[in-house]
Amino acid sequence: MKKVVLPQKGIEALFGPHDQNIKYLESLLNVRLDARGSDLIIDGDEKGVETMERIIDEYAALLKEGQQPSDTDLKLVLKQIAEDATYSLRDHFTNGRLNPAGKKLVHARSPNQVRYIQAIEQNDIVLGIGPAGTGKTYLAVAMAVQALTTKAVSRIILTRPAVEAGEKLGFLPGDLQEKVDPYLRPLYDALFDIMEFERVERNLERRIIEIAPLAYMRGRTLSDAFIILDEAQNTTSEQMKMFLTRIGTGSKAVVNGDITQIDLPIGKQSGLIEAMEIIAGIEGIGFVEFTEKDVVRHRLVRLIIKAYEDRTRKNQA
């Protein structure tokens, strides 16, 4: 039996609505947790008691640091601890916490998102591979804005290949910019969510932030910049090589893609898949793979992705 102390407000948040969080941990760790004022009494399996005590201690440390994880985020971390008892609740919220432009805090929502943030911090080039909805683009843009705000870089360059399923630019209405903008809209959406509208517009006008199709990168050297290549599964081998060799001194590059959603013509090799094989093992390049467990959209999105993956595996078998 162990006794730990937690402020009353912290106890309520940790226990969750109708004590759902604690009931979940109790059944998982084979322990019993009783609240007596600010005291928490833990009883049960020795190993489970130690894990529960560590969770509460780390949660108390977060509260002292002024952090108050939401119930949704807390549930996600507790679920991860259920799969890996060594996973640190405090590290998750400390290492996966960004305040890119002072507008809002951005939190990692899964262990792979935490690893993704750390990989970007520690490497000059990072490849993020995984399904839609796993936060690859959003977190990369948040990291880019934070780098710009702290003057770690002097500009942000966001790009993606203008290739989508069943559509060709020439058949779309409008001038070239109007044709291209719909393909770049997810990048604009992430920016406007993280930064004030006026600041984004001002930086776009001054070319401090540039959003352009991948073809516009040819022949350039991109120095002192945070560069994000989105939808990289739709690059050709030549385009991927071109992009990776544009990176100049003082720059970071993040390459994101979902290799299950390639919209290239039949017979065209994805530059992302090829790059994963060619540049693997080069020092300074990080790889992070996401799964359906990292999906942070509607709960059904995760189930849909898993259903498609199961179907693909069945067909391959």
PDB file of C-alpha atoms in Angstrom:
ATOM      1  CA  MET A   1       0.000   0.000   0.000  1.00  0.00           C
ATOM      2  CA  LYS A   2       1.264   3.479  -0.897  1.00  0.00           C
ATOM      3  CA  LYS A   3       0.024   6.987  -0.099  1.00  0.00           C
ATOM      4  CA  VAL A   4       0.581   9.967  -2.395  1.00  0.00           C
ATOM      5  CA  VAL A   5      -0.689  13.530  -2.222  1.00  0.00           C
ATOM      6  CA  LEU A   6      -2.383  15.405  -5.077  1.00  0.00           C
ATOM      7  CA  PRO A   7      -4.337  18.717  -5.002  1.00  0.00           C
ATOM      8  CA  GLN A   8      -8.118  18.242  -5.032  1.00  0.00           C
ATOM      9  CA  LYS A   9      -8.438  19.881  -8.466  1.00  0.00           C
ATOM     10  CA  GLY A  10      -5.762  17.546  -9.806  1.00  0.00           C
ATOM     11  CA  ILE A  11      -7.544  14.505  -8.371  1.00  0.00           C
ATOM     12  CA  GLU A  12     -10.783  15.430 -10.147  1.00  0.00           C
ATOM     13  CA  ALA A  13      -9.016  15.887 -13.497  1.00  0.00           C
ATOM     14  CA  LEU A  14      -6.998  12.681 -13.159  1.00  0.00           C
ATOM     15  CA  PHE A  15     -10.014  10.591 -12.183  1.00  0.00           C
ATOM     16  CA  GLY A  16     -11.981  11.926 -15.167  1.00  0.00           C
ATOM     17  CA  PRO A  17     -15.768  12.044 -15.687  1.00  0.00           C
ATOM     18  CA  HIS A  18     -17.470   9.442 -13.470  1.00  0.00           C
ATOM     19  CA  ASP A  19     -13.966   8.223 -12.458  1.00  0.00           C
ATOM     20  CA  GLN A  20     -13.538   6.634 -15.914  1.00  0.00           C
ATOM     21  CA  ASN A  21      -9.762   7.227 -16.140  1.00  0.00           C
ATOM     22  CA  ILE A  22      -8.997   5.704 -12.770  1.00  0.00           C
ATOM     23  CA  LYS A  23     -11.350   2.749 -13.245  1.00  0.00           C
ATOM     24  CA  TYR A  24      -9.537   2.054 -16.505  1.00  0.00           C
ATOM     25  CA  LEU A  25      -6.121   2.127 -14.800  1.00  0.00           C
ATOM     26  CA  GLU A  26      -7.318   0.101 -11.822  1.00  0.00           C
ATOM     27  CA  SER A  27      -8.496  -2.741 -14.036  1.00  0.00           C
ATOM     28  CA  LEU A  28      -5.362  -2.537 -16.140  1.00  0.00           C
ATOM     29  CA  LEU A  29      -2.804  -2.405 -13.321  1.00  0.00           C
ATOM     30  CA  ASN A  30      -4.714  -4.634 -10.889  1.00  0.00           C
ATOM     31  CA  VAL A  31      -4.783  -1.960  -8.179  1.00  0.00           C
ATOM     32  CA  ARG A  32      -7.327  -0.067  -6.103  1.00  0.00           C
ATOM     33  CA  LEU A  33      -7.160   3.719  -5.686  1.00  0.00           C
ATOM     34  CA  ASP A  34      -9.048   5.550  -2.926  1.00  0.00           C
ATOM     35  CA  ALA A  35      -9.184   9.319  -2.509  1.00  0.00           C
ATOM     36  CA  ARG A  36      -9.263  10.707   1.028  1.00  0.00           C
ATOM     37  CA  GLY A  37      -9.129  14.470   0.686  1.00  0.00           C
ATOM     38  CA  SER A  38      -5.816  15.252  -1.007  1.00  0.00           C
ATOM     39  CA  ASP A  39      -4.440  11.811  -0.136  1.00  0.00           C
ATOM     40  CA  LEU A  40      -4.537   8.962  -2.608  1.00  0.00           C
ATOM     41  CA  ILE A  41      -4.186   5.443  -1.227  1.00  0.00           C
ATOM     42  CA  ILE A  42      -2.945   2.839  -3.717  1.00  0.00           C
ATOM     43  CA  ASP A  43      -3.363  -0.844  -2.912  1.00  0.00           C
ATOM     44  CA  GLY A  44      -2.932  -4.013  -4.954  1.00  0.00           C
ATOM     45  CA  ASP A  45      -0.324  -5.733  -7.126  1.00  0.00           C
ATOM     46  CA  GLU A  46       3.181  -4.492  -6.232  1.00  0.00           C
ATOM     47  CA  LYS A  47       4.224  -3.739  -9.806  1.00  0.00           C
ATOM     48  CA  GLY A  48       0.868  -2.094 -10.515  1.00  0.00           C
ATOM     49  CA  VAL A  49       1.176   0.046  -7.378  1.00  0.00           C
ATOM     50  CA  GLU A  50       4.618   1.251  -8.512  1.00  0.00           C
ATOM     51  CA  THR A  51       3.305   2.154 -11.977  1.00  0.00           C
ATOM     52  CA  MET A  52       0.274   3.961 -10.544  1.00  0.00           C
ATOM     53  CA  GLU A  53       2.493   5.858  -8.098  1.00  0.00           C
ATOM     54  CA  ARG A  54       4.769   6.963 -10.953  1.00  0.00           C
ATOM     55  CA  ILE A  55       1.776   8.124 -13.011  1.00  0.00           C
ATOM     56  CA  ILE A  56       0.434  10.204 -10.116  1.00  0.00           C
ATOM     57  CA  ASP A  57       3.864  11.662  -9.278  1.00  0.00           C
ATOM     58  CA  GLU A  58       4.426  12.688 -12.899  1.00  0.00           C
ATOM     59  CA  TYR A  59       0.931  14.145 -13.100  1.00  0.00           C
ATOM     60  CA  ALA A  60       1.555  16.146  -9.902  1.00  0.00           C
ATOM     61  CA  ALA A  61       4.805  17.469 -11.406  1.00  0.00           C
ATOM     62  CA  LEU A  62       2.909  18.640 -14.493  1.00  0.00           C
ATOM     63  CA  LEU A  63       0.393  20.489 -12.310  1.00  0.00           C
ATOM     64  CA  LYS A  64       3.224  22.232 -10.424  1.00  0.00           C
ATOM     65  CA  GLU A  65       4.674  23.327 -13.776  1.00  0.00           C
ATOM     66  CA  GLY A  66       1.350  24.909 -14.667  1.00  0.00           C
ATOM     67  CA  GLN A  67       0.286  22.270 -17.168  1.00  0.00           C
ATOM     68  CA  GLN A  68      -3.265  20.942 -17.083  1.00  0.00           C
ATOM     69  CA  PRO A  69      -3.726  18.179 -19.696  1.00  0.00           C
ATOM     70  CA  SER A  70      -7.218  17.925 -21.116  1.00  0.00           C
ATOM     71  CA  ASP A  71      -9.269  14.838 -20.348  1.00  0.00           C
ATOM     72  CA  THR A  72      -9.021  13.758 -24.007  1.00  0.00           C
ATOM     73  CA  ASP A  73      -5.224  14.054 -24.071  1.00  0.00           C
ATOM     74  CA  LEU A  74      -4.965  12.315 -20.702  1.00  0.00           C
ATOM     75  CA  LYS A  75      -7.006   9.375 -21.951  1.00  0.00           C
ATOM     76  CA  LEU A  76      -4.716   8.984 -24.961  1.00  0.00           C
ATOM     77  CA  VAL A  77      -1.623   8.857 -22.747  1.00  0.00           C
ATOM     78  CA  LEU A  78      -3.201   6.453 -20.275  1.00  0.00           C
ATOM     79  CA  LYS A  79      -4.079   4.199 -23.193  1.00  0.00           C
ATOM     80  CA  GLN A  80      -0.434   4.254 -24.257  1.00  0.00           C
ATOM     81  CA  ILE A  81       0.684   3.431 -20.715  1.00  0.00           C
ATOM     82  CA  ALA A  82      -1.735   0.507 -20.892  1.00  0.00           C
ATOM     83  CA  GLU A  83       0.284  -0.842 -23.829  1.00  0.00           C
ATOM     84  CA  ASP A  84       3.690   0.134 -22.416  1.00  0.00           C
ATOM     85  CA  ALA A  85       3.904   0.591 -18.643  1.00  0.00           C
ATOM     86  CA  THR A  86       7.291   2.334 -18.980  1.00  0.00           C
ATOM     87  CA  TYR A  87       5.846   5.168 -21.068  1.00  0.00           C
ATOM     88  CA  SER A  88       6.245   8.489 -19.256  1.00  0.00           C
ATOM     89  CA  LEU A  89       3.200  10.713 -18.825  1.00  0.00           C
ATOM     90  CA  ARG A  90       5.378  13.714 -17.955  1.00  0.00           C
ATOM     91  CA  ASP A  91       7.738  13.254 -20.905  1.00  0.00           C
ATOM     92  CA  HIS A  92       4.760  13.023 -23.229  1.00  0.00           C
ATOM     93  CA  PHE A  93       3.370  16.406 -22.219  1.00  0.00           C
ATOM     94  CA  THR A  94       6.773  18.074 -21.764  1.00  0.00           C
ATOM     95  CA  ASN A  95       8.513  16.897 -24.939  1.00  0.00           C
ATOM     96  CA  GLY A  96       5.369  17.083 -27.041  1.00  0.00           C
ATOM     97  CA  ARG A  97       4.382  20.634 -26.097  1.00  0.00           C
ATOM     98  CA  LEU A  98       4.754  23.544 -28.524  1.00  0.00           C
ATOM     99  CA  ASN A  99       3.835  27.214 -28.334  1.00  0.00           C
ATOM    100  CA  PRO A 100       4.688  28.178 -31.913  1.00  0.00           C
ATOM    101  CA  ALA A 101       3.322  31.714 -32.205  1.00  0.00           C
ATOM    102  CA  GLY A 102       1.900  32.541 -28.802  1.00  0.00           C
ATOM    103  CA  LYS A 103      -1.625  32.091 -30.190  1.00  0.00           C
ATOM    104  CA  LYS A 104      -2.265  28.598 -28.835  1.00  0.00           C
ATOM    105  CA  LEU A 105      -0.480  25.664 -27.286  1.00  0.00           C
ATOM    106  CA  VAL A 106       0.022  22.642 -29.516  1.00  0.00           C
ATOM    107  CA  HIS A 107       0.267  19.233 -27.858  1.00  0.00           C
ATOM    108  CA  ALA A 108       1.391  15.918 -29.285  1.00  0.00           C
ATOM    109  CA  ARG A 109      -1.489  13.481 -29.047  1.00  0.00           C
ATOM    110  CA  SER A 110       0.371  10.175 -29.376  1.00  0.00           C
ATOM    111  CA  PRO A 111       3.827   8.698 -28.667  1.00  0.00           C
ATOM    112  CA  ASN A 112       4.710   8.783 -32.364  1.00  0.00           C
ATOM    113  CA  GLN A 113       3.809  12.459 -32.500  1.00  0.00           C
ATOM    114  CA  VAL A 114       6.215  13.055 -29.595  1.00  0.00           C
ATOM    115  CA  ARG A 115       8.916  11.102 -31.461  1.00  0.00           C
ATOM    116  CA  TYR A 116       8.169  13.131 -34.576  1.00  0.00           C
ATOM    117  CA  ILE A 117       8.692  16.430 -32.737  1.00  0.00           C
ATOM    118  CA  GLN A 118      11.918  15.140 -31.189  1.00  0.00           C
ATOM    119  CA  ALA A 119      13.156  13.850 -34.556  1.00  0.00           C
ATOM    120  CA  ILE A 120      12.603  17.271 -36.131  1.00  0.00           C
ATOM    121  CA  GLU A 121      14.478  18.912 -33.264  1.00  0.00           C
ATOM    122  CA  GLN A 122      17.419  16.508 -33.559  1.00  0.00           C
ATOM    123  CA  ASN A 123      17.756  16.086 -37.345  1.00  0.00           C
ATOM    124  CA  ASP A 124      18.093  18.361 -40.368  1.00  0.00           C
ATOM    125  CA  ILE A 125      15.871  16.132 -42.528  1.00  0.00           C
ATOM    126  CA  VAL A 126      12.923  14.082 -41.251  1.00  0.00           C
ATOM    127  CA  LEU A 127      10.602  11.772 -43.153  1.00  0.00           C
ATOM    128  CA  GLY A 128       7.157  11.319 -41.612  1.00  0.00           C
ATOM    129  CA  ILE A 129       5.364   8.322 -43.094  1.00  0.00           C
ATOM    130  CA  GLY A 130       1.795   7.384 -42.263  1.00  0.00           C
ATOM    131  CA  PRO A 131      -1.929   7.683 -42.947  1.00  0.00           C
ATOM    132  CA  ALA A 132      -4.025  10.827 -43.124  1.00  0.00           C
ATOM    133  CA  GLY A 133      -5.117  12.410 -39.870  1.00  0.00           C
ATOM    134  CA  THR A 134      -1.995  11.569 -37.866  1.00  0.00           C
ATOM    135  CA  GLY A 135      -0.931  15.214 -37.466  1.00  0.00           C
ATOM    136  CA  LYS A 136       2.131  15.077 -39.731  1.00  0.00           C
ATOM    137  CA  THR A 137       1.425  18.315 -41.578  1.00  0.00           C
ATOM    138  CA  TYR A 138      -0.012  20.221 -38.636  1.00  0.00           C
ATOM    139  CA  LEU A 139       2.872  19.442 -36.270  1.00  0.00           C
ATOM    140  CA  ALA A 140       5.468  20.172 -38.954  1.00  0.00           C
ATOM    141  CA  VAL A 141       3.876  23.571 -39.608  1.00  0.00           C
ATOM    142  CA  ALA A 142       3.788  24.248 -35.843  1.00  0.00           C
ATOM    143  CA  MET A 143       7.490  23.399 -35.600  1.00  0.00           C
ATOM    144  CA  ALA A 144       8.218  25.655 -38.588  1.00  0.00           C
ATOM    145  CA  VAL A 145       6.330  28.590 -37.062  1.00  0.00           C
ATOM    146  CA  GLN A 146       8.130  28.079 -33.754  1.00  0.00           C
ATOM    147  CA  ALA A 147      11.502  28.071 -35.554  1.00  0.00           C
ATOM    148  CA  LEU A 148      10.548  31.298 -37.326  1.00  0.00           C
ATOM    149  CA  THR A 149       9.291  32.929 -34.111  1.00  0.00           C
ATOM    150  CA  THR A 150      12.516  32.066 -32.240  1.00  0.00           C
ATOM    151  CA  LYS A 151      14.592  33.206 -35.249  1.00  0.00           C
ATOM    152  CA  ALA A 152      16.115  29.747 -35.696  1.00  0.00           C
ATOM    153  CA  VAL A 153      15.257  30.241 -39.402  1.00  0.00           C
ATOM    154  CA  SER A 154      14.451  33.347 -41.418  1.00  0.00           C
ATOM    155  CA  ARG A 155      11.680  31.901 -43.596  1.00  0.00           C
ATOM    156  CA  ILE A 156       9.238  29.036 -44.052  1.00  0.00           C
ATOM    157  CA  ILE A 157       8.726  27.233 -47.355  1.00  0.00           C
ATOM    158  CA  LEU A 158       5.724  24.922 -47.720  1.00  0.00           C
ATOM    159  CA  THR A 159       5.355  22.850 -50.852  1.00  0.00           C
ATOM    160  CA  ARG A 160       3.613  19.835 -52.308  1.00  0.00           C
ATOM    161  CA  PRO A 161       3.358  18.228 -55.747  1.00  0.00           C
ATOM    162  CA  ALA A 162       0.310  19.344 -57.750  1.00  0.00           C
ATOM    163  CA  VAL A 163      -0.922  15.808 -58.319  1.00  0.00           C
ATOM    164  CA  GLU A 164      -4.282  14.550 -57.111  1.00  0.00           C
ATOM    165  CA  ALA A 165      -6.516  11.596 -57.893  1.00  0.00           C
ATOM    166  CA  GLY A 166      -8.332  11.948 -61.208  1.00  0.00           C
ATOM    167  CA  GLU A 167      -7.634  15.642 -61.774  1.00  0.00           C
ATOM    168  CA  LYS A 168      -5.254  17.570 -64.030  1.00  0.00           C
ATOM    169  CA  LEU A 169      -4.363  21.228 -63.564  1.00  0.00           C
ATOM    170  CA  GLY A 170      -5.081  22.107 -67.182  1.00  0.00           C
ATOM    171  CA  PHE A 171      -8.752  21.191 -66.864  1.00  0.00           C
ATOM    172  CA  LEU A 172      -9.362  23.286 -63.739  1.00  0.00           C
ATOM    173  CA  PRO A 173     -10.840  26.801 -64.066  1.00  0.00           C
ATOM    174  CA  GLY A 174      -8.915  30.023 -63.408  1.00  0.00           C
ATOM    175  CA  ASP A 175      -5.358  31.272 -63.825  1.00  0.00           C
ATOM    176  CA  LEU A 176      -2.289  29.313 -62.687  1.00  0.00           C
ATOM    177  CA  GLN A 177      -2.471  30.535 -59.062  1.00  0.00           C
ATOM    178  CA  GLU A 178      -6.187  29.707 -58.861  1.00  0.00           C
ATOM    179  CA  LYS A 179      -5.508  26.254 -60.306  1.00  0.00           C
ATOM    180  CA  VAL A 180      -2.745  25.555 -57.794  1.00  0.00           C
ATOM    181  CA  ASP A 181      -4.271  27.004 -54.585  1.00  0.00           C
ATOM    182  CA  PRO A 182      -6.708  24.110 -53.914  1.00  0.00           C
ATOM    183  CA  TYR A 183      -3.757  21.689 -53.767  1.00  0.00           C
ATOM    184  CA  LEU A 184      -2.007  23.892 -51.217  1.00  0.00           C
ATOM    185  CA  ARG A 185      -5.088  24.649 -49.086  1.00  0.00           C
ATOM    186  CA  PRO A 186      -4.243  22.186 -46.244  1.00  0.00           C
ATOM    187  CA  LEU A 187      -0.986  24.089 -45.701  1.00  0.00           C
ATOM    188  CA  TYR A 188      -2.842  27.400 -45.510  1.00  0.00           C
ATOM    189  CA  ASP A 189      -5.355  25.863 -43.085  1.00  0.00           C
ATOM    190  CA  ALA A 190      -2.603  24.739 -40.694  1.00  0.00           C
ATOM    191  CA  LEU A 191      -0.914  28.149 -40.827  1.00  0.00           C
ATOM    192  CA  PHE A 192      -4.102  30.089 -40.136  1.00  0.00           C
ATOM    193  CA  ASP A 193      -4.932  27.820 -37.199  1.00  0.00           C
ATOM    194  CA  ILE A 194      -1.523  28.355 -35.596  1.00  0.00           C
ATOM    195  CA  MET A 195      -0.882  32.044 -36.425  1.00  0.00           C
ATOM    196  CA  GLU A 196      -3.035  35.161 -36.487  1.00  0.00           C
ATOM    197  CA  PHE A 197      -4.564  35.786 -39.912  1.00  0.00           C
ATOM    198  CA  GLU A 198      -2.934  39.213 -40.302  1.00  0.00           C
ATOM    199  CA  ARG A 199       0.510  37.850 -39.438  1.00  0.00           C
ATOM    200  CA  VAL A 200       0.192  35.043 -41.975  1.00  0.00           C
ATOM    201  CA  GLU A 201      -0.933  37.482 -44.677  1.00  0.00           C
ATOM    202  CA  ARG A 202       1.893  39.908 -43.869  1.00  0.00           C
ATOM    203  CA  ASN A 203       4.523  37.152 -43.961  1.00  0.00           C
ATOM    204  CA  LEU A 204       3.139  35.815 -47.228  1.00  0.00           C
ATOM    205  CA  GLU A 205       3.350  39.270 -48.794  1.00  0.00           C
ATOM    206  CA  ARG A 206       6.947  39.708 -47.595  1.00  0.00           C
ATOM    207  CA  ARG A 207       7.853  36.190 -48.793  1.00  0.00           C
ATOM    208  CA  ILE A 208       8.890  35.223 -45.267  1.00  0.00           C
ATOM    209  CA  ILE A 209       6.377  32.415 -45.717  1.00  0.00           C
ATOM    210  CA  GLU A 210       6.166  30.869 -49.161  1.00  0.00           C
ATOM    211  CA  ILE A 211       3.592  28.308 -50.259  1.00  0.00           C
ATOM    212  CA  ALA A 212       4.181  26.940 -53.748  1.00  0.00           C
ATOM    213  CA  PRO A 213       3.995  23.792 -55.892  1.00  0.00           C
ATOM    214  CA  LEU A 214       7.053  21.556 -55.834  1.00  0.00           C
ATOM    215  CA  ALA A 215       7.912  22.441 -59.444  1.00  0.00           C
ATOM    216  CA  TYR A 216       8.715  25.994 -58.271  1.00  0.00           C
ATOM    217  CA  MET A 217      11.628  24.659 -56.195  1.00  0.00           C
ATOM    218  CA  ARG A 218      13.712  23.589 -59.195  1.00  0.00           C
ATOM    219  CA  GLY A 219      17.032  25.397 -59.575  1.00  0.00           C
ATOM    220  CA  ARG A 220      16.884  27.042 -56.134  1.00  0.00           C
ATOM    221  CA  THR A 221      19.045  26.716 -53.015  1.00  0.00           C
ATOM    222  CA  LEU A 222      16.871  26.909 -49.895  1.00  0.00           C
ATOM    223  CA  SER A 223      19.063  28.235 -47.082  1.00  0.00           C
ATOM    224  CA  ASP A 224      18.196  29.357 -43.530  1.00  0.00           C
ATOM    225  CA  ALA A 225      14.687  27.989 -44.000  1.00  0.00           C
ATOM    226  CA  PHE A 226      12.251  25.484 -42.547  1.00  0.00           C
ATOM    227  CA  ILE A 227      10.985  23.536 -45.549  1.00  0.00           C
ATOM    228  CA  ILE A 228       8.018  21.160 -45.562  1.00  0.00           C
ATOM    229  CA  LEU A 229       7.245  18.857 -48.468  1.00  0.00           C
ATOM    230  CA  ASP A 230       3.713  17.537 -48.029  1.00  0.00           C
ATOM    231  CA  GLU A 231       2.005  14.673 -49.904  1.00  0.00           C
ATOM    232  CA  ALA A 232       5.468  13.442 -50.840  1.00  0.00           C
ATOM    233  CA  GLN A 233       4.137  10.055 -51.935  1.00  0.00           C
ATOM    234  CA  ASN A 234       3.066  11.836 -55.137  1.00  0.00           C
ATOM    235  CA  THR A 235       6.570  12.930 -56.072  1.00  0.00           C
ATOM    236  CA  THR A 236       8.421  11.124 -58.834  1.00  0.00           C
ATOM    237  CA  SER A 237      11.952   9.858 -58.256  1.00  0.00           C
ATOM    238  CA  GLU A 238      13.325  12.877 -60.104  1.00  0.00           C
ATOM    239  CA  GLN A 239      11.240  15.340 -58.093  1.00  0.00           C
ATOM    240  CA  MET A 240      12.276  13.836 -54.767  1.00  0.00           C
ATOM    241  CA  LYS A 241      15.965  13.956 -55.676  1.00  0.00           C
ATOM    242  CA  MET A 242      15.509  17.544 -56.861  1.00  0.00           C
ATOM    243  CA  PHE A 243      13.853  18.547 -53.588  1.00  0.00           C
ATOM    244  CA  LEU A 244      16.359  16.867 -51.286  1.00  0.00           C
ATOM    245  CA  THR A 245      19.256  18.509 -53.120  1.00  0.00           C
ATOM    246  CA  ARG A 246      17.722  22.015 -52.792  1.00  0.00           C
ATOM    247  CA  ILE A 247      18.355  22.128 -49.039  1.00  0.00           C
ATOM    248  CA  GLY A 248      20.961  24.747 -48.117  1.00  0.00           C
ATOM    249  CA  THR A 249      22.907  25.627 -44.964  1.00  0.00           C
ATOM    250  CA  GLY A 250      20.979  26.461 -41.811  1.00  0.00           C
ATOM    251  CA  SER A 251      17.834  24.718 -43.064  1.00  0.00           C
ATOM    252  CA  LYS A 252      15.574  21.948 -41.826  1.00  0.00           C
ATOM    253  CA  ALA A 253      13.374  19.875 -44.108  1.00  0.00           C
ATOM    254  CA  VAL A 254      10.370  17.719 -43.257  1.00  0.00           C
ATOM    255  CA  VAL A 255       9.043  15.294 -45.866  1.00  0.00           C
ATOM    256  CA  ASN A 256       5.571  13.880 -45.189  1.00  0.00           C
ATOM    257  CA  GLY A 257       3.553  11.304 -47.060  1.00  0.00           C
ATOM    258  CA  ASP A 258       1.137   8.400 -47.010  1.00  0.00           C
ATOM    259  CA  ILE A 259       2.451   5.562 -49.150  1.00  0.00           C
ATOM    260  CA  THR A 260      -0.999   3.915 -49.215  1.00  0.00           C
ATOM    261  CA  GLN A 261      -2.474   6.849 -51.174  1.00  0.00           C
ATOM    262  CA  ILE A 262      -0.281   7.308 -54.238  1.00  0.00           C
ATOM    263  CA  ASP A 263      -1.954   9.190 -57.100  1.00  0.00           C
ATOM    264  CA  LEU A 264       0.864   8.946 -59.646  1.00  0.00           C
ATOM    265  CA  PRO A 265       0.180   7.418 -63.068  1.00  0.00           C
ATOM    266  CA  ILE A 266       0.532   3.646 -63.253  1.00  0.00           C
ATOM    267  CA  GLY A 267       4.152   2.687 -63.816  1.00  0.00           C
ATOM    268  CA  LYS A 268       5.570   5.767 -62.042  1.00  0.00           C
ATOM    269  CA  GLN A 269       7.721   5.026 -58.998  1.00  0.00           C
ATOM    270  CA  SER A 270       6.940   7.091 -55.899  1.00  0.00           C
ATOM    271  CA  GLY A 271       9.915   9.235 -54.986  1.00  0.00           C
ATOM    272  CA  LEU A 272       9.047   8.882 -51.311  1.00  0.00           C
ATOM    273  CA  ILE A 273       9.168   5.083 -51.338  1.00  0.00           C
ATOM    274  CA  GLU A 274      12.439   5.152 -53.234  1.00  0.00           C
ATOM    275  CA  ALA A 275      13.941   7.746 -50.863  1.00  0.00           C
ATOM    276  CA  MET A 276      13.010   5.625 -47.850  1.00  0.00           C
ATOM    277  CA  GLU A 277      15.316   2.931 -49.231  1.00  0.00           C
ATOM    278  CA  ILE A 278      18.114   5.108 -50.617  1.00  0.00           C
ATOM    279  CA  ILE A 279      18.736   7.570 -47.769  1.00  0.00           C
ATOM    280  CA  ALA A 280      18.004   5.250 -44.845  1.00  0.00           C
ATOM    281  CA  GLY A 281      20.953   5.157 -42.476  1.00  0.00           C
ATOM    282  CA  ILE A 282      22.395   8.554 -43.405  1.00  0.00           C
ATOM    283  CA  GLU A 283      23.327  10.438 -40.236  1.00  0.00           C
ATOM    284  CA  GLY A 284      21.210  13.536 -39.706  1.00  0.00           C
ATOM    285  CA  ILE A 285      18.131  12.079 -41.368  1.00  0.00           C
ATOM    286  CA  GLY A 286      15.304  10.852 -39.147  1.00  0.00           C
ATOM    287  CA  PHE A 287      12.380   8.558 -39.930  1.00  0.00           C
ATOM    288  CA  VAL A 288       9.081   8.395 -38.038  1.00  0.00           C
ATOM    289  CA  GLU A 289       6.328   5.986 -39.021  1.00  0.00           C
ATOM    290  CA  PHE A 290       2.742   6.633 -37.963  1.00  0.00           C
ATOM    291  CA  THR A 291      -0.095   4.087 -37.762  1.00  0.00           C
ATOM    292  CA  GLU A 292      -3.869   4.263 -37.473  1.00  0.00           C
ATOM    293  CA  LYS A 293      -3.379   4.494 -33.685  1.00  0.00           C
ATOM    294  CA  ASP A 294      -1.989   8.004 -34.192  1.00  0.00           C
ATOM    295  CA  VAL A 295      -5.066   9.305 -36.016  1.00  0.00           C
ATOM    296  CA  VAL A 296      -6.459  12.330 -34.175  1.00  0.00           C
ATOM    297  CA  ARG A 297      -9.510  13.015 -36.344  1.00  0.00           C
ATOM    298  CA  HIS A 298     -12.967  11.523 -35.753  1.00  0.00           C
ATOM    299  CA  ARG A 299     -12.721   8.085 -34.096  1.00  0.00           C
ATOM    300  CA  LEU A 300     -14.251   6.506 -37.226  1.00  0.00           C
ATOM    301  CA  VAL A 301     -11.300   7.680 -39.339  1.00  0.00           C
ATOM    302  CA  ARG A 302      -8.999   5.373 -37.386  1.00  0.00           C
ATOM    303  CA  LEU A 303     -11.359   2.439 -37.933  1.00  0.00           C
ATOM    304  CA  ILE A 304     -11.724   3.236 -41.637  1.00  0.00           C
ATOM    305  CA  ILE A 305      -7.945   3.350 -42.137  1.00  0.00           C
ATOM    306  CA  LYS A 306      -7.541   0.040 -40.302  1.00  0.00           C
ATOM    307  CA  ALA A 307     -10.289  -1.549 -42.403  1.00  0.00           C
ATOM    308  CA  TYR A 308      -8.554  -0.500 -45.623  1.00  0.00           C
ATOM    309  CA  GLU A 309      -5.190  -1.764 -44.356  1.00  0.00           C
ATOM    310  CA  ASP A 310      -6.744  -5.105 -43.388  1.00  0.00           C
ATOM    311  CA  ARG A 311      -8.284  -5.384 -46.866  1.00  0.00           C
ATOM    312  CA  THR A 312      -4.938  -4.615 -48.532  1.00  0.00           C
ATOM    313  CA  ARG A 313      -3.139  -7.254 -46.434  1.00  0.00           C
ATOM    314  CA  LYS A 314      -5.869  -9.781 -47.268  1.00  0.00           C
ATOM    315  CA  ASN A 315      -5.549  -9.091 -51.003  1.00  0.00           C
ATOM    316  CA  GLN A 316      -1.758  -9.351 -50.856  1.00  0.00           C
ATOM    317  CA  ALA A 317      -2.014 -12.678 -49.036  1.00  0.00           C
TER     318      ALA A 317
END
